[in-house]
CSV table of N, CA and C in Angstrom, one decimal:
chain,number,residue,atom,x,y,z
A,155,PHE,N,88.6,99.5,118.5
A,155,PHE,CA,88.6,98.2,117.6
A,155,PHE,C,87.5,97.5,118.0
A,156,SER,N,87.1,96.7,117.1
A,156,SER,CA,86.0,95.5,117.1
A,156,SER,C,86.6,94.4,118.1
A,157,PRO,N,85.8,93.7,118.7
A,157,PRO,CA,86.2,92.4,119.3
A,157,PRO,C,86.9,91.4,118.4
A,158,LEU,N,86.6,91.4,117.5
A,158,LEU,CA,87.5,90.4,116.5
A,158,LEU,C,88.9,91.1,116.3
A,159,VAL,N,89.0,92.2,116.1
A,159,VAL,CA,90.4,92.9,116.0
A,159,VAL,C,91.2,92.8,117.1
A,160,ASP,N,90.6,93.1,118.4
A,160,ASP,CA,91.2,93.0,119.5
A,160,ASP,C,91.8,91.6,119.6
A,161,ILE,N,90.8,90.6,119.5
A,161,ILE,CA,91.6,89.3,120.1
A,161,ILE,C,92.8,88.8,118.8
A,162,ASN,N,92.5,89.3,117.7
A,162,ASN,CA,93.6,88.9,116.7
A,162,ASN,C,94.9,89.9,117.0
A,163,LEU,N,94.6,91.3,117.5
A,163,LEU,CA,95.8,91.7,117.8
A,163,LEU,C,96.5,91.2,119.2
A,164,ALA,N,95.7,90.7,120.1
A,164,ALA,CA,96.2,89.9,121.3
A,164,ALA,C,97.0,88.8,120.8
A,165,ARG,N,96.3,87.9,120.0
A,165,ARG,CA,97.1,86.7,119.6
A,165,ARG,C,98.5,87.0,118.8
A,166,LEU,N,98.4,88.2,118.0
A,166,LEU,CA,99.6,88.6,117.2
A,166,LEU,C,100.6,88.9,118.4
A,167,ASN,N,100.3,89.8,119.4
A,167,ASN,CA,101.1,89.9,120.4
A,167,ASN,C,101.8,88.7,121.1
A,168,TYR,N,100.7,87.7,121.4
A,168,TYR,CA,101.1,86.4,122.0
A,168,TYR,C,102.2,85.7,121.3
A,169,TYR,N,101.9,85.5,119.8
A,169,TYR,CA,102.8,84.8,119.2
A,169,TYR,C,104.2,85.4,119.0
A,170,ALA,N,104.2,86.9,119.2
A,170,ALA,CA,105.5,87.5,119.0
A,170,ALA,C,106.2,87.9,120.5
A,171,GLY,N,105.7,87.0,121.3
A,171,GLY,CA,106.4,87.0,122.8
A,171,GLY,C,106.2,88.2,123.4
A,172,ARG,N,105.2,89.0,123.1
A,172,ARG,CA,104.9,90.4,123.6
A,172,ARG,C,103.6,90.1,124.7
A,173,TYR,N,103.9,89.3,125.8
A,173,TYR,CA,102.8,88.7,126.6
A,173,TYR,C,102.3,89.9,127.5
A,174,ASP,N,103.0,90.9,127.9
A,174,ASP,CA,102.2,91.9,128.7
A,174,ASP,C,101.2,92.6,127.7
A,175,GLU,N,101.6,93.0,126.4
A,175,GLU,CA,100.6,93.7,125.6
A,175,GLU,C,99.5,93.0,125.4
A,176,ALA,N,99.7,91.5,125.2
A,176,ALA,CA,98.5,90.7,124.9
A,176,ALA,C,97.6,90.6,126.0
A,177,PHE,N,98.1,90.5,127.3
A,177,PHE,CA,97.4,90.3,128.4
A,177,PHE,C,96.7,91.6,128.7
A,178,GLN,N,97.1,92.8,128.3
A,178,GLN,CA,96.6,94.0,128.7
A,178,GLN,C,95.3,94.0,127.8
A,179,LEU,N,95.3,93.8,126.2
A,179,LEU,CA,94.3,93.8,125.6
A,179,LEU,C,93.1,93.0,125.9
A,180,LEU,N,93.6,91.5,126.6
A,180,LEU,CA,92.7,90.6,127.0
A,180,LEU,C,91.8,91.0,128.1
A,181,THR,N,92.8,91.5,128.9
A,181,THR,CA,92.0,91.9,130.1
A,181,THR,C,91.0,92.9,130.0
A,182,GLU,N,91.2,93.8,129.3
A,182,GLU,CA,90.3,94.9,128.9
A,182,GLU,C,89.2,94.4,128.2
A,183,LYS,N,89.3,93.2,127.3
A,183,LYS,CA,88.3,92.8,126.7
A,183,LYS,C,87.5,91.9,127.7
A,184,SER,N,88.1,91.0,128.3
A,184,SER,CA,87.5,90.3,129.4
A,184,SER,C,86.5,91.0,130.5
A,185,ALA,N,87.1,92.3,130.9
A,185,ALA,CA,86.3,92.9,131.6
A,185,ALA,C,84.9,93.6,130.9
A,186,ALA,N,85.1,93.7,129.6
A,186,ALA,CA,83.9,94.1,128.9
A,186,ALA,C,82.8,93.0,128.7
A,187,ASN,N,83.3,91.7,128.8
A,187,ASN,CA,82.5,90.5,128.2
A,187,ASN,C,83.1,89.3,129.1
A,188,PRO,N,82.8,89.3,130.6
A,188,PRO,CA,83.5,88.3,131.3
A,188,PRO,C,82.8,86.9,131.0
A,189,GLU,N,82.0,86.8,130.1
A,189,GLU,CA,81.5,85.6,129.9
A,189,GLU,C,82.3,85.0,128.7
A,190,ASP,N,83.0,85.7,127.9
A,190,ASP,CA,83.7,85.4,126.6
A,190,ASP,C,84.9,84.3,127.0
A,191,LEU,N,84.7,82.9,127.1
A,191,LEU,CA,85.5,82.0,127.6
A,191,LEU,C,86.7,82.0,126.8
A,192,LYS,N,86.7,82.3,125.6
A,192,LYS,CA,88.0,82.2,124.7
A,192,LYS,C,89.0,83.3,125.0
A,193,THR,N,88.5,84.5,125.4
A,193,THR,CA,89.4,85.3,125.9
A,193,THR,C,89.9,85.1,127.2
A,194,ARG,N,89.1,84.4,128.1
A,194,ARG,CA,89.7,83.8,129.5
A,194,ARG,C,90.6,82.8,129.0
A,195,TYR,N,90.7,82.0,128.2
A,195,TYR,CA,91.4,80.8,128.1
A,195,TYR,C,92.5,81.5,127.5
A,196,MET,N,92.5,82.4,126.6
A,196,MET,CA,94.0,83.0,126.1
A,196,MET,C,94.7,83.7,127.4
A,197,LEU,N,93.9,84.3,128.1
A,197,LEU,CA,94.7,85.0,129.4
A,197,LEU,C,95.3,83.8,130.2
A,198,GLY,N,95.0,82.6,130.2
A,198,GLY,CA,95.5,81.4,131.0
A,198,GLY,C,96.6,81.1,130.4
A,199,LEU,N,96.6,80.9,128.8
A,199,LEU,CA,97.8,80.5,128.1
A,199,LEU,C,99.0,81.7,128.4
A,200,ILE,N,98.4,82.8,128.4
A,200,ILE,CA,99.5,84.1,128.7
A,200,ILE,C,100.3,83.8,130.1
A,201,CYS,N,99.4,83.7,131.0
A,201,CYS,CA,99.7,83.4,132.5
A,201,CYS,C,100.9,82.0,132.5
A,202,LEU,N,100.5,81.0,131.7
A,202,LEU,CA,101.3,79.9,131.7
A,202,LEU,C,102.8,80.4,131.0
A,203,GLN,N,102.6,81.1,129.9
A,203,GLN,CA,104.1,81.7,129.3
A,203,GLN,C,104.7,82.5,130.2
A,204,GLN,N,104.1,83.2,131.2
A,204,GLN,CA,104.6,84.0,132.2
A,204,GLN,C,105.2,83.4,133.5
A,205,GLN,N,104.9,82.1,133.5
A,205,GLN,CA,105.3,81.3,134.5
A,205,GLN,C,104.3,81.8,135.9
A,206,LYS,N,103.2,82.3,135.7
A,206,LYS,CA,102.0,82.8,136.7
A,206,LYS,C,101.2,81.5,136.9
A,207,TYR,N,101.6,80.4,137.5
A,207,TYR,CA,101.0,79.2,137.3
A,207,TYR,C,99.4,79.3,138.0
A,208,ALA,N,99.7,79.7,139.4
A,208,ALA,CA,98.4,80.0,140.3
A,208,ALA,C,97.4,80.8,139.4
A,209,GLU,N,97.7,81.7,138.7
A,209,GLU,CA,96.8,82.6,138.2
A,209,GLU,C,96.3,82.0,136.9
A,210,ALA,N,97.1,81.1,136.1
A,210,ALA,CA,96.7,80.5,135.1
A,210,ALA,C,95.6,79.1,135.5
A,211,GLU,N,96.1,78.7,136.8
A,211,GLU,CA,95.1,77.5,137.3
A,211,GLU,C,93.6,78.1,137.7
A,212,THR,N,93.7,79.3,138.3
A,212,THR,CA,92.4,79.9,138.5
A,212,THR,C,91.4,80.3,137.4
A,213,ILE,N,92.0,80.8,136.4
A,213,ILE,CA,91.4,81.0,135.2
A,213,ILE,C,91.0,79.9,134.3
A,214,PHE,N,91.8,78.6,134.5
A,214,PHE,CA,91.3,77.6,133.8
A,214,PHE,C,90.2,76.9,134.6
A,215,GLN,N,90.1,77.1,135.9
A,215,GLN,CA,89.3,76.4,136.8
A,215,GLN,C,87.8,77.2,136.6
A,216,GLU,N,88.0,78.5,136.4
A,216,GLU,CA,86.7,79.3,136.3
A,216,GLU,C,86.2,79.0,134.8
A,217,ILE,N,86.9,78.8,133.8
A,217,ILE,CA,86.3,78.4,132.6
A,217,ILE,C,85.6,77.0,132.6
A,218,TYR,N,86.3,75.9,133.3
A,218,TYR,CA,85.7,74.7,133.6
A,218,TYR,C,84.4,74.8,134.6
A,219,ALA,N,84.3,75.8,135.3
A,219,ALA,CA,83.2,75.9,136.2
A,219,ALA,C,82.0,76.4,135.4
A,220,ALA,N,82.3,77.3,134.4
A,220,ALA,CA,81.5,78.0,133.3
A,220,ALA,C,80.9,77.0,132.4
A,221,ASN,N,81.7,76.1,132.0
A,221,ASN,CA,81.4,74.9,130.9
A,221,ASN,C,82.3,73.8,131.2
A,222,LYS,N,81.6,73.0,131.7
A,222,LYS,CA,82.3,71.5,131.9
A,222,LYS,C,82.9,70.9,130.8
A,223,SER,N,82.1,71.0,129.6
A,223,SER,CA,82.7,70.5,128.5
A,223,SER,C,84.1,70.9,127.9
A,224,LEU,N,84.6,72.1,128.6
A,224,LEU,CA,85.6,72.7,128.1
A,224,LEU,C,86.9,72.0,128.9
A,225,GLY,N,86.6,71.3,129.8
A,225,GLY,CA,87.6,70.6,130.8
A,225,GLY,C,88.6,70.1,130.3
A,226,ILE,N,88.4,69.5,129.0
A,226,ILE,CA,89.7,68.7,128.2
A,226,ILE,C,90.6,69.6,127.5
A,227,ALA,N,90.3,70.9,127.6
A,227,ALA,CA,91.1,71.9,126.6
A,227,ALA,C,92.3,72.0,127.3
């Protein structure tokens, strides 16, 4: 699929509560393009839903380190 289709499919899975499927899609997308902060942010949100707080914190800190203007997100 195209990157846009992948992110939309991941969002669909996220909102349907299928966090594992969304996480897998986004992990693959993030590996292919690690600079994509939107994908990383969504991974962090999924981690929060799965109560993986330390992993979510790490992701959000990485996003902040890459772009300080996103620190209030």
